[in-house]
Amino acid sequence: QVQLQESGPGLVKPSETLSLTCTVSGGSITTYYWNWIRQPPGRGLEWIGYMYYSGISGSTNYNPSLKSRVTISLDTSKNQFSLNLSSVTAADTAVYYCARHKRSLLGYYYMDIWGKGTTLTVSS
Amino acid sequence: QTVVTQEPSLTVSPGGTVTLTCASSSGPVTNSSYPNWFQQKPGQAPRALFYSTNYKYSWTPARFSGSLLGGKAALTLSGVQPEDEAEYHCLLYYAGAVVFGGGTKLTVL
């Protein structure tokens, strides 16, 4: 079965760029939407963005409130996708999750598989 | 940008029934927004419960149901068990983007 595992530095200094990686095991990275989602302490979930890869080309979609700072990319050779978030502040402190969503044959969208999350703290 | 609103908190007695809702600032929630529901317990990642309003996963308890109710997506728990105490999140899809609600903390008391 497909499993997702986030990895990252744990601690990033203000104004630096946060880089996280999600490793996909047990399945292909093609023809799915690969998402990054975060959850600040004691708060709800916030969608950051996703990358979709058809096997031929990819496309991205980002949360408008984060779009200017976000890049999501994908490495098919490693079955991984990554998040870069630039110019971080304390407000970016959160648990970061990677998750898969897909479109069913009937056209329904569903987000079925999540990683366990990785905690990222922004502090000097 | 669409804002999705859920009840911040609800309390239900064991064995009771409770309905959580998910509203959109863009108007009535419809099947075209493919509502998804997730359950999250402390220290854990969210776990999917429903997609496209009322399609459940193999692991979704039978006492849970999803629907559209009064222009909102709804998650109903019947015969609530103590283990149902958790945070519940809804998700809507709009123009290819994903929007989460603020989450509902459900207390079983």
mmCIF file with all atom_site columns, C-alpha atoms in Angstrom:
data_model
loop_
_atom_site.group_PDB
_atom_site.id
_atom_site.type_symbol
_atom_site.label_atom_id
_atom_site.label_alt_id
_atom_site.label_comp_id
_atom_site.label_asym_id
_atom_site.label_entity_id
_atom_site.label_seq_id
_atom_site.pdbx_PDB_ins_code
_atom_site.Cartn_x
_atom_site.Cartn_y
_atom_site.Cartn_z
_atom_site.occupancy
_atom_site.B_iso_or_equiv
_atom_site.pdbx_formal_charge
_atom_site.auth_seq_id
_atom_site.auth_comp_id
_atom_site.auth_asym_id
_atom_site.auth_atom_id
_atom_site.pdbx_PDB_model_num
ATOM 1   C CA . GLN A 1 1   ? 0.000   0.000  0.000   1.00 0.00 ? 1   GLN A CA 1
ATOM 2   C CA . VAL A 1 2   ? 1.081   3.550  -0.661  1.00 0.00 ? 2   VAL A CA 1
ATOM 3   C CA . GLN A 1 3   ? 2.769   5.381  2.199   1.00 0.00 ? 3   GLN A CA 1
ATOM 4   C CA . LEU A 1 4   ? 4.057   8.937  2.478   1.00 0.00 ? 4   LEU A CA 1
ATOM 5   C CA . GLN A 1 5   ? 6.913   10.102 4.693   1.00 0.00 ? 5   GLN A CA 1
ATOM 6   C CA . GLU A 1 6   ? 7.893   13.717 5.255   1.00 0.00 ? 6   GLU A CA 1
ATOM 7   C CA . SER A 1 7   ? 11.431  14.759 6.057   1.00 0.00 ? 7   SER A CA 1
ATOM 8   C CA . GLY A 1 8   ? 12.943  18.114 6.884   1.00 0.00 ? 8   GLY A CA 1
ATOM 9   C CA . PRO A 1 9   ? 15.343  20.124 9.092   1.00 0.00 ? 9   PRO A CA 1
ATOM 10  C CA . GLY A 1 10  ? 13.031  20.653 12.084  1.00 0.00 ? 10  GLY A CA 1
ATOM 11  C CA . LEU A 1 11  ? 14.331  24.175 12.685  1.00 0.00 ? 11  LEU A CA 1
ATOM 12  C CA . VAL A 1 12  ? 14.736  27.083 10.272  1.00 0.00 ? 12  VAL A CA 1
ATOM 13  C CA . LYS A 1 13  ? 15.862  30.651 10.951  1.00 0.00 ? 13  LYS A CA 1
ATOM 14  C CA . PRO A 1 14  ? 13.628  33.617 10.101  1.00 0.00 ? 14  PRO A CA 1
ATOM 15  C CA . SER A 1 15  ? 14.022  34.926 6.534   1.00 0.00 ? 15  SER A CA 1
ATOM 16  C CA . GLU A 1 16  ? 15.525  31.625 5.344   1.00 0.00 ? 16  GLU A CA 1
ATOM 17  C CA . THR A 1 17  ? 13.948  29.123 2.942   1.00 0.00 ? 17  THR A CA 1
ATOM 18  C CA . LEU A 1 18  ? 12.198  26.052 4.317   1.00 0.00 ? 18  LEU A CA 1
ATOM 19  C CA . SER A 1 19  ? 12.749  22.834 2.355   1.00 0.00 ? 19  SER A CA 1
ATOM 20  C CA . LEU A 1 20  ? 10.768  19.660 2.966   1.00 0.00 ? 20  LEU A CA 1
ATOM 21  C CA . THR A 1 21  ? 10.624  16.367 1.093   1.00 0.00 ? 21  THR A CA 1
ATOM 22  C CA . CYS A 1 22  ? 7.908   13.736 0.899   1.00 0.00 ? 22  CYS A CA 1
ATOM 23  C CA . THR A 1 23  ? 8.919   10.218 -0.124  1.00 0.00 ? 23  THR A CA 1
ATOM 24  C CA . VAL A 1 24  ? 6.250   8.080  -1.779  1.00 0.00 ? 24  VAL A CA 1
ATOM 25  C CA . SER A 1 25  ? 6.603   4.338  -1.239  1.00 0.00 ? 25  SER A CA 1
ATOM 26  C CA . GLY A 1 26  ? 4.504   1.443  -2.459  1.00 0.00 ? 26  GLY A CA 1
ATOM 27  C CA . GLY A 1 27  ? 3.182   3.156  -5.561  1.00 0.00 ? 27  GLY A CA 1
ATOM 28  C CA . SER A 1 28  ? 3.800   5.431  -8.508  1.00 0.00 ? 28  SER A CA 1
ATOM 29  C CA . ILE A 1 29  ? 4.048   9.190  -8.309  1.00 0.00 ? 29  ILE A CA 1
ATOM 30  C CA . THR A 1 30  ? 2.392   9.663  -11.692 1.00 0.00 ? 30  THR A CA 1
ATOM 31  C CA . THR A 1 31  ? -1.262  10.555 -12.329 1.00 0.00 ? 31  THR A CA 1
ATOM 32  C CA . TYR A 1 32  ? -1.916  11.821 -8.832  1.00 0.00 ? 32  TYR A CA 1
ATOM 33  C CA . TYR A 1 33  ? -2.034  15.222 -7.136  1.00 0.00 ? 33  TYR A CA 1
ATOM 34  C CA . TRP A 1 34  ? 0.654   15.639 -4.482  1.00 0.00 ? 34  TRP A CA 1
ATOM 35  C CA . ASN A 1 35  ? -0.186  18.140 -1.770  1.00 0.00 ? 35  ASN A CA 1
ATOM 36  C CA . TRP A 1 36  ? 1.485   20.012 1.047   1.00 0.00 ? 36  TRP A CA 1
ATOM 37  C CA . ILE A 1 37  ? -0.719  20.977 3.977   1.00 0.00 ? 37  ILE A CA 1
ATOM 38  C CA . ARG A 1 38  ? 0.233   22.546 7.279   1.00 0.00 ? 38  ARG A CA 1
ATOM 39  C CA . GLN A 1 39  ? -1.254  22.929 10.729  1.00 0.00 ? 39  GLN A CA 1
ATOM 40  C CA . PRO A 1 40  ? 0.009   25.672 13.074  1.00 0.00 ? 40  PRO A CA 1
ATOM 41  C CA . PRO A 1 41  ? -0.041  24.766 16.767  1.00 0.00 ? 41  PRO A CA 1
ATOM 42  C CA . GLY A 1 42  ? -3.614  24.557 18.058  1.00 0.00 ? 42  GLY A CA 1
ATOM 43  C CA . ARG A 1 43  ? -5.120  25.579 14.725  1.00 0.00 ? 43  ARG A CA 1
ATOM 44  C CA . GLY A 1 44  ? -6.790  24.091 11.677  1.00 0.00 ? 44  GLY A CA 1
ATOM 45  C CA . LEU A 1 45  ? -5.386  22.722 8.445   1.00 0.00 ? 45  LEU A CA 1
ATOM 46  C CA . GLU A 1 46  ? -4.127  25.045 5.731   1.00 0.00 ? 46  GLU A CA 1
ATOM 47  C CA . TRP A 1 47  ? -3.621  23.863 2.172   1.00 0.00 ? 47  TRP A CA 1
ATOM 48  C CA . ILE A 1 48  ? -0.298  25.084 0.728   1.00 0.00 ? 48  ILE A CA 1
ATOM 49  C CA . GLY A 1 49  ? -0.475  23.684 -2.790  1.00 0.00 ? 49  GLY A CA 1
ATOM 50  C CA . TYR A 1 50  ? -0.087  20.683 -5.011  1.00 0.00 ? 50  TYR A CA 1
ATOM 51  C CA . MET A 1 51  ? 1.712   19.377 -8.018  1.00 0.00 ? 51  MET A CA 1
ATOM 52  C CA . TYR A 1 52  ? 0.096   17.086 -10.544 1.00 0.00 ? 52  TYR A CA 1
ATOM 53  C CA . TYR A 1 53  ? 2.210   14.894 -12.769 1.00 0.00 ? 53  TYR A CA 1
ATOM 54  C CA . SER A 1 54  ? 0.635   13.019 -15.663 1.00 0.00 ? 54  SER A CA 1
ATOM 55  C CA . GLY A 1 55  ? 3.736   11.087 -16.573 1.00 0.00 ? 55  GLY A CA 1
ATOM 56  C CA . ILE A 1 56  ? 4.436   13.504 -19.391 1.00 0.00 ? 56  ILE A CA 1
ATOM 57  C CA . SER A 1 57  ? 4.052   16.933 -17.877 1.00 0.00 ? 57  SER A CA 1
ATOM 58  C CA . GLY A 1 58  ? 3.322   18.551 -14.547 1.00 0.00 ? 58  GLY A CA 1
ATOM 59  C CA . SER A 1 59  ? 1.249   21.435 -13.259 1.00 0.00 ? 59  SER A CA 1
ATOM 60  C CA . THR A 1 60  ? 0.990   23.222 -9.952  1.00 0.00 ? 60  THR A CA 1
ATOM 61  C CA . ASN A 1 61  ? -1.680  25.052 -7.979  1.00 0.00 ? 61  ASN A CA 1
ATOM 62  C CA . TYR A 1 62  ? -0.902  27.114 -4.897  1.00 0.00 ? 62  TYR A CA 1
ATOM 63  C CA . ASN A 1 63  ? -2.847  28.764 -2.093  1.00 0.00 ? 63  ASN A CA 1
ATOM 64  C CA . PRO A 1 64  ? -3.143  32.432 -3.184  1.00 0.00 ? 64  PRO A CA 1
ATOM 65  C CA . SER A 1 65  ? -2.085  33.616 0.266   1.00 0.00 ? 65  SER A CA 1
ATOM 66  C CA . LEU A 1 66  ? 1.248   31.759 -0.019  1.00 0.00 ? 66  LEU A CA 1
ATOM 67  C CA . LYS A 1 67  ? 1.767   31.707 -3.769  1.00 0.00 ? 67  LYS A CA 1
ATOM 68  C CA . SER A 1 68  ? 4.533   34.305 -3.869  1.00 0.00 ? 68  SER A CA 1
ATOM 69  C CA . ARG A 1 69  ? 6.718   32.219 -1.512  1.00 0.00 ? 69  ARG A CA 1
ATOM 70  C CA . VAL A 1 70  ? 5.926   28.618 -2.506  1.00 0.00 ? 70  VAL A CA 1
ATOM 71  C CA . THR A 1 71  ? 7.470   26.179 -4.959  1.00 0.00 ? 71  THR A CA 1
ATOM 72  C CA . ILE A 1 72  ? 6.472   22.522 -5.176  1.00 0.00 ? 72  ILE A CA 1
ATOM 73  C CA . SER A 1 73  ? 8.532   20.202 -7.334  1.00 0.00 ? 73  SER A CA 1
ATOM 74  C CA . LEU A 1 74  ? 8.707   16.521 -8.065  1.00 0.00 ? 74  LEU A CA 1
ATOM 75  C CA . ASP A 1 75  ? 11.552  14.033 -8.633  1.00 0.00 ? 75  ASP A CA 1
ATOM 76  C CA . THR A 1 76  ? 10.231  10.958 -10.416 1.00 0.00 ? 76  THR A CA 1
ATOM 77  C CA . SER A 1 77  ? 13.573  9.159  -10.228 1.00 0.00 ? 77  SER A CA 1
ATOM 78  C CA . LYS A 1 78  ? 13.359  9.223  -6.432  1.00 0.00 ? 78  LYS A CA 1
ATOM 79  C CA . ASN A 1 79  ? 9.563   9.038  -6.139  1.00 0.00 ? 79  ASN A CA 1
ATOM 80  C CA . GLN A 1 80  ? 9.672   12.211 -4.079  1.00 0.00 ? 80  GLN A CA 1
ATOM 81  C CA . PHE A 1 81  ? 8.115   15.646 -4.122  1.00 0.00 ? 81  PHE A CA 1
ATOM 82  C CA . SER A 1 82  ? 9.344   18.714 -2.323  1.00 0.00 ? 82  SER A CA 1
ATOM 83  C CA . LEU A 1 83  ? 8.214   22.005 -0.818  1.00 0.00 ? 83  LEU A CA 1
ATOM 84  C CA . ASN A 1 84  ? 10.246  25.194 -0.760  1.00 0.00 ? 84  ASN A CA 1
ATOM 85  C CA . LEU A 1 85  ? 8.821   28.107 1.247   1.00 0.00 ? 85  LEU A CA 1
ATOM 86  C CA . SER A 1 86  ? 10.906  31.272 1.169   1.00 0.00 ? 86  SER A CA 1
ATOM 87  C CA . SER A 1 87  ? 11.280  34.158 3.623   1.00 0.00 ? 87  SER A CA 1
ATOM 88  C CA . VAL A 1 88  ? 9.867   32.243 6.554   1.00 0.00 ? 88  VAL A CA 1
ATOM 89  C CA . THR A 1 89  ? 8.673   33.883 9.770   1.00 0.00 ? 89  THR A CA 1
ATOM 90  C CA . ALA A 1 90  ? 7.410   32.556 13.098  1.00 0.00 ? 90  ALA A CA 1
ATOM 91  C CA . ALA A 1 91  ? 3.952   32.359 11.514  1.00 0.00 ? 91  ALA A CA 1
ATOM 92  C CA . ASP A 1 92  ? 5.233   29.480 9.361   1.00 0.00 ? 92  ASP A CA 1
ATOM 93  C CA . THR A 1 93  ? 5.844   27.317 12.437  1.00 0.00 ? 93  THR A CA 1
ATOM 94  C CA . ALA A 1 94  ? 3.600   24.298 11.993  1.00 0.00 ? 94  ALA A CA 1
ATOM 95  C CA . VAL A 1 95  ? 3.297   20.574 11.440  1.00 0.00 ? 95  VAL A CA 1
ATOM 96  C CA . TYR A 1 96  ? 3.692   20.028 7.707   1.00 0.00 ? 96  TYR A CA 1
ATOM 97  C CA . TYR A 1 97  ? 1.888   17.138 6.044   1.00 0.00 ? 97  TYR A CA 1
ATOM 98  C CA . CYS A 1 98  ? 2.150   15.712 2.575   1.00 0.00 ? 98  CYS A CA 1
ATOM 99  C CA . ALA A 1 99  ? -0.958  14.087 1.132   1.00 0.00 ? 99  ALA A CA 1
ATOM 100 C CA . ARG A 1 100 ? -2.204  12.530 -2.064  1.00 0.00 ? 100 ARG A CA 1
ATOM 101 C CA . HIS A 1 101 ? -5.419  13.326 -3.821  1.00 0.00 ? 101 HIS A CA 1
ATOM 102 C CA . LYS A 1 102 ? -6.741  11.852 -7.006  1.00 0.00 ? 102 LYS A CA 1
ATOM 103 C CA . ARG A 1 103 ? -9.674  12.016 -9.359  1.00 0.00 ? 103 ARG A CA 1
ATOM 104 C CA . SER A 1 104 ? -11.745 8.863  -9.596  1.00 0.00 ? 104 SER A CA 1
ATOM 105 C CA . LEU A 1 105 ? -13.031 7.402  -12.860 1.00 0.00 ? 105 LEU A CA 1
ATOM 106 C CA . LEU A 1 106 ? -16.400 8.992  -12.025 1.00 0.00 ? 106 LEU A CA 1
ATOM 107 C CA . GLY A 1 107 ? -14.751 12.404 -11.638 1.00 0.00 ? 107 GLY A CA 1
ATOM 108 C CA . TYR A 1 108 ? -14.766 12.647 -7.852  1.00 0.00 ? 108 TYR A CA 1
ATOM 109 C CA . TYR A 1 109 ? -11.812 14.211 -6.079  1.00 0.00 ? 109 TYR A CA 1
ATOM 110 C CA . TYR A 1 110 ? -10.609 12.560 -2.918  1.00 0.00 ? 110 TYR A CA 1
ATOM 111 C CA . MET A 1 111 ? -7.653  13.027 -0.587  1.00 0.00 ? 111 MET A CA 1
ATOM 112 C CA . ASP A 1 112 ? -7.040  9.581  0.791   1.00 0.00 ? 112 ASP A CA 1
ATOM 113 C CA . ILE A 1 113 ? -3.449  9.189  1.944   1.00 0.00 ? 113 ILE A CA 1
ATOM 114 C CA . TRP A 1 114 ? -1.476  11.389 4.322   1.00 0.00 ? 114 TRP A CA 1
ATOM 115 C CA . GLY A 1 115 ? 2.000   11.308 5.779   1.00 0.00 ? 115 GLY A CA 1
ATOM 116 C CA . LYS A 1 116 ? 2.452   11.408 9.533   1.00 0.00 ? 116 LYS A CA 1
ATOM 117 C CA . GLY A 1 117 ? 3.695   14.977 9.444   1.00 0.00 ? 117 GLY A CA 1
ATOM 118 C CA . THR A 1 118 ? 6.905   16.734 10.332  1.00 0.00 ? 118 THR A CA 1
ATOM 119 C CA . THR A 1 119 ? 7.239   19.601 12.798  1.00 0.00 ? 119 THR A CA 1
ATOM 120 C CA . LEU A 1 120 ? 8.907   22.744 11.536  1.00 0.00 ? 120 LEU A CA 1
ATOM 121 C CA . THR A 1 121 ? 9.866   25.545 13.904  1.00 0.00 ? 121 THR A CA 1
ATOM 122 C CA . VAL A 1 122 ? 10.989  28.965 12.732  1.00 0.00 ? 122 VAL A CA 1
ATOM 123 C CA . SER A 1 123 ? 13.252  30.538 15.317  1.00 0.00 ? 123 SER A CA 1
ATOM 124 C CA . SER A 1 124 ? 16.594  32.267 15.557  1.00 0.00 ? 124 SER A CA 1
ATOM 125 C CA . GLN B 2 1   ? -10.784 33.581 -1.851  1.00 0.00 ? 1   GLN B CA 1
ATOM 126 C CA . THR B 2 2   ? -13.374 31.148 -0.549  1.00 0.00 ? 2   THR B CA 1
ATOM 127 C CA . VAL B 2 3   ? -13.651 30.759 3.221   1.00 0.00 ? 3   VAL B CA 1
ATOM 128 C CA . VAL B 2 4   ? -14.989 27.481 4.608   1.00 0.00 ? 4   VAL B CA 1
ATOM 129 C CA . THR B 2 5   ? -16.629 27.581 8.027   1.00 0.00 ? 5   THR B CA 1
ATOM 130 C CA . GLN B 2 6   ? -17.234 24.824 10.564  1.00 0.00 ? 6   GLN B CA 1
ATOM 131 C CA . GLU B 2 7   ? -18.558 24.900 14.121  1.00 0.00 ? 7   GLU B CA 1
ATOM 132 C CA . PRO B 2 8   ? -15.528 25.463 16.377  1.00 0.00 ? 8   PRO B CA 1
ATOM 133 C CA . SER B 2 9   ? -16.717 22.974 18.954  1.00 0.00 ? 9   SER B CA 1
ATOM 134 C CA . LEU B 2 10  ? -19.590 20.615 19.715  1.00 0.00 ? 10  LEU B CA 1
ATOM 135 C CA . THR B 2 11  ? -20.397 18.347 22.632  1.00 0.00 ? 11  THR B CA 1
ATOM 136 C CA . VAL B 2 12  ? -22.385 15.111 22.463  1.00 0.00 ? 12  VAL B CA 1
ATOM 137 C CA . SER B 2 13  ? -23.280 12.430 24.984  1.00 0.00 ? 13  SER B CA 1
ATOM 138 C CA . PRO B 2 14  ? -22.218 8.826  24.430  1.00 0.00 ? 14  PRO B CA 1
ATOM 139 C CA . GLY B 2 15  ? -24.848 7.053  22.319  1.00 0.00 ? 15  GLY B CA 1
ATOM 140 C CA . GLY B 2 16  ? -26.188 10.341 21.022  1.00 0.00 ? 16  GLY B CA 1
ATOM 141 C CA . THR B 2 17  ? -26.313 11.846 17.545  1.00 0.00 ? 17  THR B CA 1
ATOM 142 C CA . VAL B 2 18  ? -24.504 14.956 16.354  1.00 0.00 ? 18  VAL B CA 1
ATOM 143 C CA . THR B 2 19  ? -24.239 16.744 13.003  1.00 0.00 ? 19  THR B CA 1
ATOM 144 C CA . LEU B 2 20  ? -21.214 18.777 11.992  1.00 0.00 ? 20  LEU B CA 1
ATOM 145 C CA . THR B 2 21  ? -21.534 21.193 9.090   1.00 0.00 ? 21  THR B CA 1
ATOM 146 C CA . CYS B 2 22  ? -19.270 22.798 6.496   1.00 0.00 ? 22  CYS B CA 1
ATOM 147 C CA . ALA B 2 23  ? -20.340 26.069 4.874   1.00 0.00 ? 23  ALA B CA 1
ATOM 148 C CA . SER B 2 24  ? -18.814 28.074 2.049   1.00 0.00 ? 24  SER B CA 1
ATOM 149 C CA . SER B 2 25  ? -18.579 31.841 1.601   1.00 0.00 ? 25  SER B CA 1
ATOM 150 C CA . SER B 2 26  ? -19.024 31.242 -2.150  1.00 0.00 ? 26  SER B CA 1
ATOM 151 C CA . GLY B 2 27  ? -22.593 30.040 -1.724  1.00 0.00 ? 27  GLY B CA 1
ATOM 152 C CA . PRO B 2 28  ? -24.341 26.726 -1.168  1.00 0.00 ? 28  PRO B CA 1
ATOM 153 C CA . VAL B 2 29  ? -22.062 23.716 -1.002  1.00 0.00 ? 29  VAL B CA 1
ATOM 154 C CA . THR B 2 30  ? -22.883 21.260 -3.771  1.00 0.00 ? 30  THR B CA 1
ATOM 155 C CA . ASN B 2 31  ? -21.548 17.931 -4.963  1.00 0.00 ? 31  ASN B CA 1
ATOM 156 C CA . SER B 2 32  ? -19.423 19.876 -7.447  1.00 0.00 ? 32  SER B CA 1
ATOM 157 C CA . SER B 2 33  ? -17.193 20.943 -4.547  1.00 0.00 ? 33  SER B CA 1
ATOM 158 C CA . TYR B 2 34  ? -16.573 17.257 -3.751  1.00 0.00 ? 34  TYR B CA 1
ATOM 159 C CA . PRO B 2 35  ? -16.774 17.667 0.062   1.00 0.00 ? 35  PRO B CA 1
ATOM 160 C CA . ASN B 2 36  ? -14.267 15.521 1.955   1.00 0.00 ? 36  ASN B CA 1
ATOM 161 C CA . TRP B 2 37  ? -14.283 14.862 5.705   1.00 0.00 ? 37  TRP B CA 1
ATOM 162 C CA . PHE B 2 38  ? -11.348 13.918 7.932   1.00 0.00 ? 38  PHE B CA 1
ATOM 163 C CA . GLN B 2 39  ? -10.941 12.831 11.546  1.00 0.00 ? 39  GLN B CA 1
ATOM 164 C CA . GLN B 2 40  ? -7.860  13.875 13.503  1.00 0.00 ? 40  GLN B CA 1
ATOM 165 C CA . LYS B 2 41  ? -6.933  12.707 16.985  1.00 0.00 ? 41  LYS B CA 1
ATOM 166 C CA . PRO B 2 42  ? -4.272  14.466 19.093  1.00 0.00 ? 42  PRO B CA 1
ATOM 167 C CA . GLY B 2 43  ? -0.760  13.902 17.826  1.00 0.00 ? 43  GLY B CA 1
ATOM 168 C CA . GLN B 2 44  ? -1.946  12.098 14.708  1.00 0.00 ? 44  GLN B CA 1
ATOM 169 C CA . ALA B 2 45  ? -2.328  12.954 11.071  1.00 0.00 ? 45  ALA B CA 1
ATOM 170 C CA . PRO B 2 46  ? -5.837  13.423 9.676   1.00 0.00 ? 46  PRO B CA 1
ATOM 171 C CA . ARG B 2 47  ? -7.585  10.280 8.483   1.00 0.00 ? 47  ARG B CA 1
ATOM 172 C CA . ALA B 2 48  ? -10.007 10.386 5.565   1.00 0.00 ? 48  ALA B CA 1
ATOM 173 C CA . LEU B 2 49  ? -13.643 9.525  6.329   1.00 0.00 ? 49  LEU B CA 1
ATOM 174 C CA . PHE B 2 50  ? -15.688 10.635 3.296   1.00 0.00 ? 50  PHE B CA 1
ATOM 175 C CA . TYR B 2 51  ? -15.212 11.997 -0.186  1.00 0.00 ? 51  TYR B CA 1
ATOM 176 C CA . SER B 2 52  ? -17.581 13.572 -2.658  1.00 0.00 ? 52  SER B CA 1
ATOM 177 C CA . THR B 2 53  ? -20.182 14.226 0.058   1.00 0.00 ? 53  THR B CA 1
ATOM 178 C CA . ASN B 2 54  ? -21.168 10.699 1.041   1.00 0.00 ? 54  ASN B CA 1
ATOM 179 C CA . TYR B 2 55  ? -18.721 8.159  -0.358  1.00 0.00 ? 55  TYR B CA 1
ATOM 180 C CA . LYS B 2 56  ? -17.056 6.375  2.509   1.00 0.00 ? 56  LYS B CA 1
ATOM 181 C CA . TYR B 2 57  ? -13.799 4.477  2.778   1.00 0.00 ? 57  TYR B CA 1
ATOM 182 C CA . SER B 2 58  ? -13.539 0.860  3.838   1.00 0.00 ? 58  SER B CA 1
ATOM 183 C CA . TRP B 2 59  ? -12.386 1.967  7.281   1.00 0.00 ? 59  TRP B CA 1
ATOM 184 C CA . THR B 2 60  ? -15.126 4.543  7.890   1.00 0.00 ? 60  THR B CA 1
ATOM 185 C CA . PRO B 2 61  ? -17.356 3.429  10.787  1.00 0.00 ? 61  PRO B CA 1
ATOM 186 C CA . ALA B 2 62  ? -20.921 2.606  9.757   1.00 0.00 ? 62  ALA B CA 1
ATOM 187 C CA . ARG B 2 63  ? -22.295 5.047  12.370  1.00 0.00 ? 63  ARG B CA 1
ATOM 188 C CA . PHE B 2 64  ? -20.826 7.954  10.339  1.00 0.00 ? 64  PHE B CA 1
ATOM 189 C CA . SER B 2 65  ? -22.704 9.402  7.370   1.00 0.00 ? 65  SER B CA 1
ATOM 190 C CA . GLY B 2 66  ? -22.128 12.292 4.972   1.00 0.00 ? 66  GLY B CA 1
ATOM 191 C CA . SER B 2 67  ? -24.722 14.461 3.247   1.00 0.00 ? 67  SER B CA 1
ATOM 192 C CA . LEU B 2 68  ? -25.711 17.906 1.988   1.00 0.00 ? 68  LEU B CA 1
ATOM 193 C CA . LEU B 2 69  ? -27.977 19.759 4.391   1.00 0.00 ? 69  LEU B CA 1
ATOM 194 C CA . GLY B 2 70  ? -29.403 23.247 3.980   1.00 0.00 ? 70  GLY B CA 1
ATOM 195 C CA . GLY B 2 71  ? -26.677 24.381 1.573   1.00 0.00 ? 71  GLY B CA 1
ATOM 196 C CA . LYS B 2 72  ? -23.868 22.911 3.637   1.00 0.00 ? 72  LYS B CA 1
ATOM 197 C CA . ALA B 2 73  ? -21.925 19.677 3.673   1.00 0.00 ? 73  ALA B CA 1
ATOM 198 C CA . ALA B 2 74  ? -22.750 17.654 6.772   1.00 0.00 ? 74  ALA B CA 1
ATOM 199 C CA . LEU B 2 75  ? -21.180 14.844 8.754   1.00 0.00 ? 75  LEU B CA 1
ATOM 200 C CA . THR B 2 76  ? -23.534 12.977 11.098  1.00 0.00 ? 76  THR B CA 1
ATOM 201 C CA . LEU B 2 77  ? -22.402 10.638 13.832  1.00 0.00 ? 77  LEU B CA 1
ATOM 202 C CA . SER B 2 78  ? -25.101 8.347  15.239  1.00 0.00 ? 78  SER B CA 1
ATOM 203 C CA . GLY B 2 79  ? -24.623 6.242  18.364  1.00 0.00 ? 79  GLY B CA 1
ATOM 204 C CA . VAL B 2 80  ? -21.510 8.228  19.251  1.00 0.00 ? 80  VAL B CA 1
ATOM 205 C CA . GLN B 2 81  ? -18.709 6.298  20.947  1.00 0.00 ? 81  GLN B CA 1
ATOM 206 C CA . PRO B 2 82  ? -16.044 7.718  23.287  1.00 0.00 ? 82  PRO B CA 1
ATOM 207 C CA . GLU B 2 83  ? -13.409 7.042  20.631  1.00 0.00 ? 83  GLU B CA 1
ATOM 208 C CA . ASP B 2 84  ? -15.176 9.479  18.302  1.00 0.00 ? 84  ASP B CA 1
ATOM 209 C CA . GLU B 2 85  ? -13.841 12.379 20.359  1.00 0.00 ? 85  GLU B CA 1
ATOM 210 C CA . ALA B 2 86  ? -11.550 14.151 17.890  1.00 0.00 ? 86  ALA B CA 1
ATOM 211 C CA . GLU B 2 87  ? -11.137 17.137 15.593  1.00 0.00 ? 87  GLU B CA 1
ATOM 212 C CA . TYR B 2 88  ? -13.096 16.891 12.335  1.00 0.00 ? 88  TYR B CA 1
ATOM 213 C CA . HIS B 2 89  ? -12.061 18.770 9.226   1.00 0.00 ? 89  HIS B CA 1
ATOM 214 C CA . CYS B 2 90  ? -13.913 19.359 5.995   1.00 0.00 ? 90  CYS B CA 1
ATOM 215 C CA . LEU B 2 91  ? -12.338 20.133 2.629   1.00 0.00 ? 91  LEU B CA 1
ATOM 216 C CA . LEU B 2 92  ? -13.884 21.623 -0.468  1.00 0.00 ? 92  LEU B CA 1
ATOM 217 C CA . TYR B 2 93  ? -12.503 21.841 -3.991  1.00 0.00 ? 93  TYR B CA 1
ATOM 218 C CA . TYR B 2 94  ? -12.957 25.134 -5.872  1.00 0.00 ? 94  TYR B CA 1
ATOM 219 C CA . ALA B 2 95  ? -11.624 25.725 -9.367  1.00 0.00 ? 95  ALA B CA 1
ATOM 220 C CA . GLY B 2 96  ? -8.868  23.205 -8.829  1.00 0.00 ? 96  GLY B CA 1
ATOM 221 C CA . ALA B 2 97  ? -7.848  24.650 -5.484  1.00 0.00 ? 97  ALA B CA 1
ATOM 222 C CA . VAL B 2 98  ? -8.305  23.042 -2.081  1.00 0.00 ? 98  VAL B CA 1
ATOM 223 C CA . VAL B 2 99  ? -9.868  24.847 0.887   1.00 0.00 ? 99  VAL B CA 1
ATOM 224 C CA . PHE B 2 100 ? -10.089 23.467 4.412   1.00 0.00 ? 100 PHE B CA 1
ATOM 225 C CA . GLY B 2 101 ? -12.556 24.523 7.063   1.00 0.00 ? 101 GLY B CA 1
ATOM 226 C CA . GLY B 2 102 ? -11.307 25.599 10.477  1.00 0.00 ? 102 GLY B CA 1
ATOM 227 C CA . GLY B 2 103 ? -12.159 22.255 12.046  1.00 0.00 ? 103 GLY B CA 1
ATOM 228 C CA . THR B 2 104 ? -14.685 21.178 14.698  1.00 0.00 ? 104 THR B CA 1
ATOM 229 C CA . LYS B 2 105 ? -13.516 19.854 18.039  1.00 0.00 ? 105 LYS B CA 1
ATOM 230 C CA . LEU B 2 106 ? -16.004 17.175 19.065  1.00 0.00 ? 106 LEU B CA 1
ATOM 231 C CA . THR B 2 107 ? -16.179 16.335 22.750  1.00 0.00 ? 107 THR B CA 1
ATOM 232 C CA . VAL B 2 108 ? -17.948 13.175 23.939  1.00 0.00 ? 108 VAL B CA 1
ATOM 233 C CA . LEU B 2 109 ? -19.171 13.811 27.452  1.00 0.00 ? 109 LEU B CA 1
#
